[in-house]
Coordinates of N, CA, C and O in Angstrom, one line a residue:
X5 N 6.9 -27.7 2.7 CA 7.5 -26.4 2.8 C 6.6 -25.3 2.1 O 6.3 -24.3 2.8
X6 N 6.3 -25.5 0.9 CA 5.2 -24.9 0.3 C 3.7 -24.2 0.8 O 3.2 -23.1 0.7
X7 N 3.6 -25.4 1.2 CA 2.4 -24.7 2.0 C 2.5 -24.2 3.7 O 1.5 -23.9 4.4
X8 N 3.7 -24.3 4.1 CA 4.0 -23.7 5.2 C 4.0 -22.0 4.5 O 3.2 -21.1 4.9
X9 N 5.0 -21.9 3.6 CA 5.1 -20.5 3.2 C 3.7 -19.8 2.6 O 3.4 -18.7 3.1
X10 N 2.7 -20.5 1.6 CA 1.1 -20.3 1.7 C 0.5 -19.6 2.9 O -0.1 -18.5 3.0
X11 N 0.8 -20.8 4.0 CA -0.4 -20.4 5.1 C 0.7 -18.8 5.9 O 0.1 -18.0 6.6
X12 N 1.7 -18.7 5.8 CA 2.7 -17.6 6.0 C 2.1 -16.2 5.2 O 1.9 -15.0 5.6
X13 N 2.0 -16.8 4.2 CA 1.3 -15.3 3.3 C -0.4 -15.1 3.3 O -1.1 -14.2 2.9
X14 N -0.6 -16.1 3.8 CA -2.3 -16.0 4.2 C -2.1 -15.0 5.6 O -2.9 -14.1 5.8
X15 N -1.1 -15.4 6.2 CA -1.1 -14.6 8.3 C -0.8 -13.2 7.4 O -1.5 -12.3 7.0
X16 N 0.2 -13.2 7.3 CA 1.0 -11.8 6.7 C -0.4 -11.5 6.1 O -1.1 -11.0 7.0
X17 N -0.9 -11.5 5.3 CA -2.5 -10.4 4.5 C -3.1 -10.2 5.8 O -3.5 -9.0 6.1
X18 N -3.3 -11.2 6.7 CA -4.4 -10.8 7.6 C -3.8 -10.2 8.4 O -4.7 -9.8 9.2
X19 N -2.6 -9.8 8.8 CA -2.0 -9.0 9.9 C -2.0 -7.6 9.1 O -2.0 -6.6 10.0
X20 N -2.1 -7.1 7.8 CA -2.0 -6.4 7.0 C -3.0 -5.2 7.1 O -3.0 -3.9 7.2
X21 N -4.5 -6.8 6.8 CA -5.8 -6.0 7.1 C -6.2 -5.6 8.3 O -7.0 -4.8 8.4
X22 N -5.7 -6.2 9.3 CA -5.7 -5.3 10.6 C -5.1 -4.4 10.7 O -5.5 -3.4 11.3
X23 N -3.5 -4.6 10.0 CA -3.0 -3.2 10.9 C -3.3 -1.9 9.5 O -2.9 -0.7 9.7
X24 N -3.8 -2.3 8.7 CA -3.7 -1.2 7.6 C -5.4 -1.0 7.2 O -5.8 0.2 7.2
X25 N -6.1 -1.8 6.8 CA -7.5 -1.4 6.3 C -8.5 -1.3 7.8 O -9.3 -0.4 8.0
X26 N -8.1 -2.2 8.5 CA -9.5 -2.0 9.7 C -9.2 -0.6 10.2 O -10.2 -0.1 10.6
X27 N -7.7 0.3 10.2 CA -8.0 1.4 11.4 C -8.3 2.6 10.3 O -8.7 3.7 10.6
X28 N -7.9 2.3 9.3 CA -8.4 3.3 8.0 C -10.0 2.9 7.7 O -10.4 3.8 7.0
X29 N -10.8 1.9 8.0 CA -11.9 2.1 7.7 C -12.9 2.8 8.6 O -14.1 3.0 8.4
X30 N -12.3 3.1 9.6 CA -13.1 4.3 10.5 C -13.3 6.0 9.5 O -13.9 7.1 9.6
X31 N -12.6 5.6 8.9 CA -12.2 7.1 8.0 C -13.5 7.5 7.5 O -14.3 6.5 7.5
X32 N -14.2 8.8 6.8 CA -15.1 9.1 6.2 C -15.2 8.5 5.0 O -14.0 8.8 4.8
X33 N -15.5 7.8 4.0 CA -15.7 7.4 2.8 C -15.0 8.7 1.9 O -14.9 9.8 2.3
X34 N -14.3 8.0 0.2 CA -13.9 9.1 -0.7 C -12.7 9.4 -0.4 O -12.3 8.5 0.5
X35 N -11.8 10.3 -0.7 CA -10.9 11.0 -0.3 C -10.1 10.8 1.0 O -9.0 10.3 1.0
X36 N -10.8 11.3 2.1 CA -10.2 11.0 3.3 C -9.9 9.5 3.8 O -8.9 9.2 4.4
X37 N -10.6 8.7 3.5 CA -10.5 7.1 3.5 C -9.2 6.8 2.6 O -8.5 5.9 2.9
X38 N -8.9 7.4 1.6 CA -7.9 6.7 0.5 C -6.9 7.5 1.6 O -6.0 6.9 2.1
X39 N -7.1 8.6 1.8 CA -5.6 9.2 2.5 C -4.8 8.3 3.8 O -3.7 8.2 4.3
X40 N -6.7 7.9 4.3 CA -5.9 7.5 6.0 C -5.8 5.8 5.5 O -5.6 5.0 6.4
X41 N -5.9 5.3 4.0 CA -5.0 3.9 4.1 C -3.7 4.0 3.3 O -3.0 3.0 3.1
X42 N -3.5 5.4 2.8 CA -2.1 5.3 2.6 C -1.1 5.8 4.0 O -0.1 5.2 4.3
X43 N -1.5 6.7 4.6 CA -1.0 7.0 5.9 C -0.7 5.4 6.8 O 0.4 4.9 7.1
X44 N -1.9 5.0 7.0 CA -1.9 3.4 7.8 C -0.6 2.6 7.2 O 0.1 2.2 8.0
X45 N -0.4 2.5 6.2 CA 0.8 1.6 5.3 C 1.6 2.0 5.5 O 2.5 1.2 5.7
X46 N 1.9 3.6 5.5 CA 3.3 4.2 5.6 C 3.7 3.5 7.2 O 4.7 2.7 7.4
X47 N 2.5 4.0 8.2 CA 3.2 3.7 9.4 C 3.3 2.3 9.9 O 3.8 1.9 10.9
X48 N 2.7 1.4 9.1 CA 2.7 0.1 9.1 C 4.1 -0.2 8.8 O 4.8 -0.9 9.5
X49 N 4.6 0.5 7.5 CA 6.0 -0.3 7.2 C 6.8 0.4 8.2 O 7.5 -0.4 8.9
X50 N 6.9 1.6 8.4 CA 7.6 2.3 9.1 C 7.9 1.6 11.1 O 8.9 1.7 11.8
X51 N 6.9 1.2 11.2 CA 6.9 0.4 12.5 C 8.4 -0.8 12.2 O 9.4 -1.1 12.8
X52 N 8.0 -1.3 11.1 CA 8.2 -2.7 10.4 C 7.9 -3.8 11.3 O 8.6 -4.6 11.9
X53 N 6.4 -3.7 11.4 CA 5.3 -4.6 11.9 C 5.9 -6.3 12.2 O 5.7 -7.0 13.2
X54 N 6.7 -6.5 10.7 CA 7.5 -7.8 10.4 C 8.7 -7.4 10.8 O 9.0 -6.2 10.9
X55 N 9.6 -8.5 11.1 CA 11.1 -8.4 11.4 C 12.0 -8.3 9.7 O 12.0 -9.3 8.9
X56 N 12.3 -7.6 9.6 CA 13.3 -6.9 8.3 C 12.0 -6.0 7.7 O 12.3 -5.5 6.6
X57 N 10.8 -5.6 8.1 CA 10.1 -4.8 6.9 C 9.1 -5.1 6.6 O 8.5 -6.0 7.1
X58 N 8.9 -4.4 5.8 CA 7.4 -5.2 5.2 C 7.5 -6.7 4.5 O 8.1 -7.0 3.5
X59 N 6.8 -7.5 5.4 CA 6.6 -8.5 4.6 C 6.7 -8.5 3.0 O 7.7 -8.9 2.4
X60 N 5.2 -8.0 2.6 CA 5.3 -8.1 1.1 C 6.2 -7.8 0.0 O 6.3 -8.3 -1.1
X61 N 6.9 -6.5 0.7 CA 8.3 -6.0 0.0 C 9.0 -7.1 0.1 O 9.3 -7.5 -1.1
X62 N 9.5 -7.9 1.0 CA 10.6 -8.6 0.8 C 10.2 -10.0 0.7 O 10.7 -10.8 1.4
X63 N 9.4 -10.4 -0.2 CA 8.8 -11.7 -0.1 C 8.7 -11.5 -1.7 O 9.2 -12.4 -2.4
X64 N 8.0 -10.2 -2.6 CA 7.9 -10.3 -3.6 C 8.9 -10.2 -4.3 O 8.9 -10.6 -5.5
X65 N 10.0 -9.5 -3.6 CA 11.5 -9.2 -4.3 C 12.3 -10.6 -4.3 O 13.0 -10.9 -5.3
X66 N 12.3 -11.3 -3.4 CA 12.3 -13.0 -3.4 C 12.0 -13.4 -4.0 O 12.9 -13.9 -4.7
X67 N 10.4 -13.6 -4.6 CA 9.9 -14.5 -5.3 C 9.7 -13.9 -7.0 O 9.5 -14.7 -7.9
X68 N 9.7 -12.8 -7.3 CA 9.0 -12.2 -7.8 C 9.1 -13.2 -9.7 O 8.2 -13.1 -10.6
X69 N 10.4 -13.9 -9.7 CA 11.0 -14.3 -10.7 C 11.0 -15.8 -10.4 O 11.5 -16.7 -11.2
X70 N 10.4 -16.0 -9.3 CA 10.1 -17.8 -9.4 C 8.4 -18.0 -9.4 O 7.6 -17.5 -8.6
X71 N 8.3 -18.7 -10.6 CA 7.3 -19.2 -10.8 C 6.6 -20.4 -9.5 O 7.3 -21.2 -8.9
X72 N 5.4 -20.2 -9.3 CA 4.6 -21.7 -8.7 C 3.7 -20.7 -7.7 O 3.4 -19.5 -7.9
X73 N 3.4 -21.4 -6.7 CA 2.4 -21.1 -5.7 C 2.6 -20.3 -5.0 O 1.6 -19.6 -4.7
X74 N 3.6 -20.0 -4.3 CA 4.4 -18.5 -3.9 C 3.9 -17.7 -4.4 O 2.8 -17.1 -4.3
X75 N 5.1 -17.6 -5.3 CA 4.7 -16.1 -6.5 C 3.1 -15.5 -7.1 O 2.8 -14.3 -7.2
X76 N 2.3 -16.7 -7.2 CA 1.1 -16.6 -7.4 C 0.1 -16.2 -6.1 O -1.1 -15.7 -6.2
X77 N 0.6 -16.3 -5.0 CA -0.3 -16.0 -3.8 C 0.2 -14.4 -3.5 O -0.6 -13.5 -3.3
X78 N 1.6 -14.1 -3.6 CA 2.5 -12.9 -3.8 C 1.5 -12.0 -4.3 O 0.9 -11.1 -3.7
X79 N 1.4 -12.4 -5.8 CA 1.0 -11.8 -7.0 C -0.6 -11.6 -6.2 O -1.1 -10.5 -6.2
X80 N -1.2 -12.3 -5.8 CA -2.8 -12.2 -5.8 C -2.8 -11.0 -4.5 O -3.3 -10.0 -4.9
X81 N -2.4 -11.1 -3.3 CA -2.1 -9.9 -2.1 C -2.3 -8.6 -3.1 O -3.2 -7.8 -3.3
X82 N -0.8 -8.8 -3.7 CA -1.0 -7.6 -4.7 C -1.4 -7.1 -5.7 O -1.1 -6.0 -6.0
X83 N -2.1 -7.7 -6.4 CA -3.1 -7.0 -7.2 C -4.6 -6.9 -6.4 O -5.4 -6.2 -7.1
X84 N -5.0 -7.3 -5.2 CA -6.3 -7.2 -4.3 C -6.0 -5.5 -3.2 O -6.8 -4.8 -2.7
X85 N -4.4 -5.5 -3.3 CA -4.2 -4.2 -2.6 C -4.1 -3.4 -3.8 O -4.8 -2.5 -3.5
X86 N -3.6 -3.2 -5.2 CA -4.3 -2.3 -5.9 C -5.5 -1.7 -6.6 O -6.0 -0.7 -7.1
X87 N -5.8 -3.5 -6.2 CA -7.3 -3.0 -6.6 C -7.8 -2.3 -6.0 O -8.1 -1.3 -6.6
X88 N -8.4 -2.4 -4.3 CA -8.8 -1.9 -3.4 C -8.1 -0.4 -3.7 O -8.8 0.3 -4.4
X89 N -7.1 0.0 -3.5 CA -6.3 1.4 -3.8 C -7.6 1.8 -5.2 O -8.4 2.7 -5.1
X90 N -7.6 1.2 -6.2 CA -8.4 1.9 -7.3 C -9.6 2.3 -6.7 O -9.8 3.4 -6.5
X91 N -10.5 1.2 -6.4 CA -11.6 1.4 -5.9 C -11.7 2.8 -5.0 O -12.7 3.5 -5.2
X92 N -11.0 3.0 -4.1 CA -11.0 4.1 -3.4 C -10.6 4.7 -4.0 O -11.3 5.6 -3.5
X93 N -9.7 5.6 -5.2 CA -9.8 6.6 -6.3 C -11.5 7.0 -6.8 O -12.3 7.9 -6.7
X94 N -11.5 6.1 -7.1 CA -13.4 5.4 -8.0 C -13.9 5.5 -6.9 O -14.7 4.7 -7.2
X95 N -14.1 5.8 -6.0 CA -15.2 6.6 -4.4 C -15.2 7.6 -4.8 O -16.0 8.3 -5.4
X96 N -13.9 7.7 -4.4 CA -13.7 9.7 -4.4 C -13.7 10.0 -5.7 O -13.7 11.1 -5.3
X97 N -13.7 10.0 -6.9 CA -14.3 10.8 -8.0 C -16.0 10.4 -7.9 O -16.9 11.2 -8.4
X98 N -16.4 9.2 -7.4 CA -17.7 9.5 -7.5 C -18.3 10.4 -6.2 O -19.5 10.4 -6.2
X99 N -17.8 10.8 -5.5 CA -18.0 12.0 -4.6 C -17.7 13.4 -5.6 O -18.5 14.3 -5.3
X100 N -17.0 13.5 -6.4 CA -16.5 14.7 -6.6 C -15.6 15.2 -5.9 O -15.5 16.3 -5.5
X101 N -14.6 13.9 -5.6 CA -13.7 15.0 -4.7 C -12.3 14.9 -6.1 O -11.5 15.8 -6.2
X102 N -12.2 13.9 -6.8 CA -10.8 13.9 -7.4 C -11.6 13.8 -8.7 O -12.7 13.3 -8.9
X103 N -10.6 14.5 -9.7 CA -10.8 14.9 -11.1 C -11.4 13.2 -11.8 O -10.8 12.1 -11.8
X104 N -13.0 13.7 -12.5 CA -13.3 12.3 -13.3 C -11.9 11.6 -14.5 O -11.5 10.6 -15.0
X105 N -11.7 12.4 -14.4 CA -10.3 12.3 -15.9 C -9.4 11.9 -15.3 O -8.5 11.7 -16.1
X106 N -8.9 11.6 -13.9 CA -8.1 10.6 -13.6 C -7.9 9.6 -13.3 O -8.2 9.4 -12.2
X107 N -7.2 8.7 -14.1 CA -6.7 6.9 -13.6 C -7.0 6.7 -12.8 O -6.4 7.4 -12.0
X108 N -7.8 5.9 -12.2 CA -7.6 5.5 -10.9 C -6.2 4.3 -10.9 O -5.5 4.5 -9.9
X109 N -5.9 3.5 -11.5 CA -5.3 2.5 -11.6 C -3.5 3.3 -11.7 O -2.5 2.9 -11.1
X110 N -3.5 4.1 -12.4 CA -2.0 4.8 -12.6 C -2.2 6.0 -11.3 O -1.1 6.4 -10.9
X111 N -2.9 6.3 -10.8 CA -2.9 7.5 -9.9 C -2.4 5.9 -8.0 O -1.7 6.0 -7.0
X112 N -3.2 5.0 -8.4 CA -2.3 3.9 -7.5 C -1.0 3.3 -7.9 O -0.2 2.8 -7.3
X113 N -1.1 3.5 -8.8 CA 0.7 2.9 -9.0 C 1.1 3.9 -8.8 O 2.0 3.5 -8.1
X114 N 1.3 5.0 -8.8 CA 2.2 6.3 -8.0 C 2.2 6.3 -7.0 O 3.4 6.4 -6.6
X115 N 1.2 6.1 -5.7 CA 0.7 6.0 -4.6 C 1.7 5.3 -4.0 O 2.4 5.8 -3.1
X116 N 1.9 3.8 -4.6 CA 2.4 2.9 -4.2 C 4.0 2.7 -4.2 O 4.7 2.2 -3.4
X117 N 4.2 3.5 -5.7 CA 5.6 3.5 -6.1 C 6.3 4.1 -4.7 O 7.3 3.6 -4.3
X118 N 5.5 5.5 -4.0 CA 6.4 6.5 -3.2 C 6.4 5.9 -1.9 O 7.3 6.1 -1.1
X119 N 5.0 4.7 -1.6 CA 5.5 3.9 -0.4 C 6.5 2.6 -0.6 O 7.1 2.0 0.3
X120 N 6.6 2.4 -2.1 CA 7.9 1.4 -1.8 C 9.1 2.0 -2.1 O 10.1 1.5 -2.6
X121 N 8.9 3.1 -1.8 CA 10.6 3.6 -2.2 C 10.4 4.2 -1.0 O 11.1 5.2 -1.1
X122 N 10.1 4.3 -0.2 CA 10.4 4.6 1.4 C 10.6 3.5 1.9 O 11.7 3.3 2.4
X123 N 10.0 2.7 1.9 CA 10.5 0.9 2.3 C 11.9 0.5 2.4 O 12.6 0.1 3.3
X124 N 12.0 0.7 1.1 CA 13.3 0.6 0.2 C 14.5 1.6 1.3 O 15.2 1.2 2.2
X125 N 14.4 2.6 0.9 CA 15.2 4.2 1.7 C 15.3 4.1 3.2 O 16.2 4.6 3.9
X126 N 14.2 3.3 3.6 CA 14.5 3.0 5.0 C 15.1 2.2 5.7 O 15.6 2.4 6.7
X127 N 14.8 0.7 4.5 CA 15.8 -0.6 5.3 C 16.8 -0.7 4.7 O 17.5 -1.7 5.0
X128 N 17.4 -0.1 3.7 CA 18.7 -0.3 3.0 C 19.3 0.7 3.1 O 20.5 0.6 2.9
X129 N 19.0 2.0 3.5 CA 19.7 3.2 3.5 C 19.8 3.6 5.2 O 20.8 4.3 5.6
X130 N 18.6 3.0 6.3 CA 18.2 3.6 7.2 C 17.8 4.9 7.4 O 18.0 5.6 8.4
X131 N 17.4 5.2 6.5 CA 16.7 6.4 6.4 C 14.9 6.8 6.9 O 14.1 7.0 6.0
X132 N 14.5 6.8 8.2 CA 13.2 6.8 7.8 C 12.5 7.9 7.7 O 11.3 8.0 8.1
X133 N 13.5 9.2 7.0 CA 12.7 10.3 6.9 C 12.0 10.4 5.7 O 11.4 11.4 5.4
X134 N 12.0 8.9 4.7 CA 11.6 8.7 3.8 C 10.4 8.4 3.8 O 9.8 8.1 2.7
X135 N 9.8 8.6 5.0 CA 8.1 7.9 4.5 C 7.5 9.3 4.7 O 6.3 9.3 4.4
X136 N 8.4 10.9 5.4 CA 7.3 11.7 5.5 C 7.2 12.3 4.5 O 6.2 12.9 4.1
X137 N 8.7 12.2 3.8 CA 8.5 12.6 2.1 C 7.9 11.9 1.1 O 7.7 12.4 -0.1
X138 N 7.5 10.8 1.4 CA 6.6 9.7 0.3 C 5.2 10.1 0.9 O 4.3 10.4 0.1
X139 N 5.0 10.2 2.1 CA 3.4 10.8 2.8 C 3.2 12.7 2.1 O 2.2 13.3 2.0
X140 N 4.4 13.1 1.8 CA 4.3 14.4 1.5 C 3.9 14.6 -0.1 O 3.0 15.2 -0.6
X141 N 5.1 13.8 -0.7 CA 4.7 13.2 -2.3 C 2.7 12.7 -2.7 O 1.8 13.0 -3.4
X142 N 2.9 12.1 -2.0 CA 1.1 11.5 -2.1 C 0.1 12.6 -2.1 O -0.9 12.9 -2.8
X143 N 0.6 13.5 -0.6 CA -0.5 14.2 -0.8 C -0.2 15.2 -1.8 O -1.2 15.7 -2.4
X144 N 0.9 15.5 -2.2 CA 0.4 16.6 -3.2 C 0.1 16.3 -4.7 O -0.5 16.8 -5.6
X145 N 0.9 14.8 -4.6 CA -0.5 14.2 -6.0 C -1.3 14.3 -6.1 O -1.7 14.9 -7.1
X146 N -2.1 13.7 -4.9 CA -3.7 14.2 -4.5 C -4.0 15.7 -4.7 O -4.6 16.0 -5.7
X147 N -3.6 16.4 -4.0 CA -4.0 17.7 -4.4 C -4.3 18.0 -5.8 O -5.5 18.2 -6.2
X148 N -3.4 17.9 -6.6 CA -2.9 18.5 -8.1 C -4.4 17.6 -8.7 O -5.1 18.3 -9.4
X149 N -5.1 16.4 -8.5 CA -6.1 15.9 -8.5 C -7.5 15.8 -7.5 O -8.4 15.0 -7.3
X150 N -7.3 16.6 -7.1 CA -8.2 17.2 -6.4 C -9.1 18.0 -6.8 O -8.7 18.9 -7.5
X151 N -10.4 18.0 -6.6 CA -11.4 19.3 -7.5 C -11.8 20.7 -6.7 O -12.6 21.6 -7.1
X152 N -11.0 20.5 -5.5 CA -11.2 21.6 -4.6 C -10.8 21.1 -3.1 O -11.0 20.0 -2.6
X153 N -10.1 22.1 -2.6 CA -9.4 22.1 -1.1 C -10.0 20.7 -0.5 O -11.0 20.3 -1.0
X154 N -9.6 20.2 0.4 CA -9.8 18.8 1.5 C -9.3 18.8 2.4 O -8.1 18.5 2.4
X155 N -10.1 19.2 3.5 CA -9.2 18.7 4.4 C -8.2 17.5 5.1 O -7.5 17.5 6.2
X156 N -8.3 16.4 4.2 CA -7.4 15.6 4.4 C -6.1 15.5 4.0 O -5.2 14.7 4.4
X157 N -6.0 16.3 3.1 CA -4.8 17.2 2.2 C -3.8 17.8 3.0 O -2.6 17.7 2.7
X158 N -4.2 18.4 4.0 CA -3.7 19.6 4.9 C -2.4 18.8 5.6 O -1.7 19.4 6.5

């Protein structure tokens, strides 16, 4: 059973990186690239690609408190999607588009916090006006770190 659920969260990543990193990697590098893979995720979950949602939302809320091979493959998805999210902070300050003085690592956990609380707002509340206000939230984080106007901001 174990490794049925394994090779489950191996498909789920790779359905992820298609539907969320490959159409965001057409994006310009920096800035506009971090925007169009948080946009991609919103409408990823917002589709709800998976039957109840996002996968990883409801797999880590599952596992998150049981220890073993699960939890640890859970855990590895997600710390590889915040890393990736940093790294693209760390683009775009080395472009000069977002302030050197900010986290990349805390400026993605906000990022992330406002797409899992649209997740959240959407399948438990049915609410899905929640992801334009978590897409609205993001960008004006971005802005407020921003070192001058973008048009990906807009």
């Amino acid at each position: 059973k174990e490794d049925l659920q394994l090779a489950t969260i191996q498909a789920a990543a790779e359905r992820f990186v298609a539907e969320v990193w490959m159409p965001a990697s057409s994006a310009p590098g920096g800035l506009a690239r971090l925007v169009a893979v948080y946009d991609c995720w919103l409408d990823y979950c917002r589709r709800r690609v998976f039957p109840g949602g996002c996968f990883f939302f409801g797999t880590a809320a599952e596992y998150h408190a049981r220890p073993g091979r699960v939890r640890d493959a859970l855990a590895e998805v997600r710390r590889l999607w915040l890393e990736a999210g940093a790294e693209l902070v760390a683009a775009a300050q080395d472009r000069g588009e977002l302030d050197p003085a900010c986290d990349p690592e805390a400026l993605v956990f906000e990022l992330d916090a406002l797409g899992m609380a649209a997740t959240l707002d959407d399948q438990l509340r049915d609410d899905a006006g929640a992801y334009g206000r978590a897409r609205a939230a993001m960008l004006a984080r971005l802005r407020a770190g921003a070192t001058a106007p973008h048009p990906a901001l807009d």
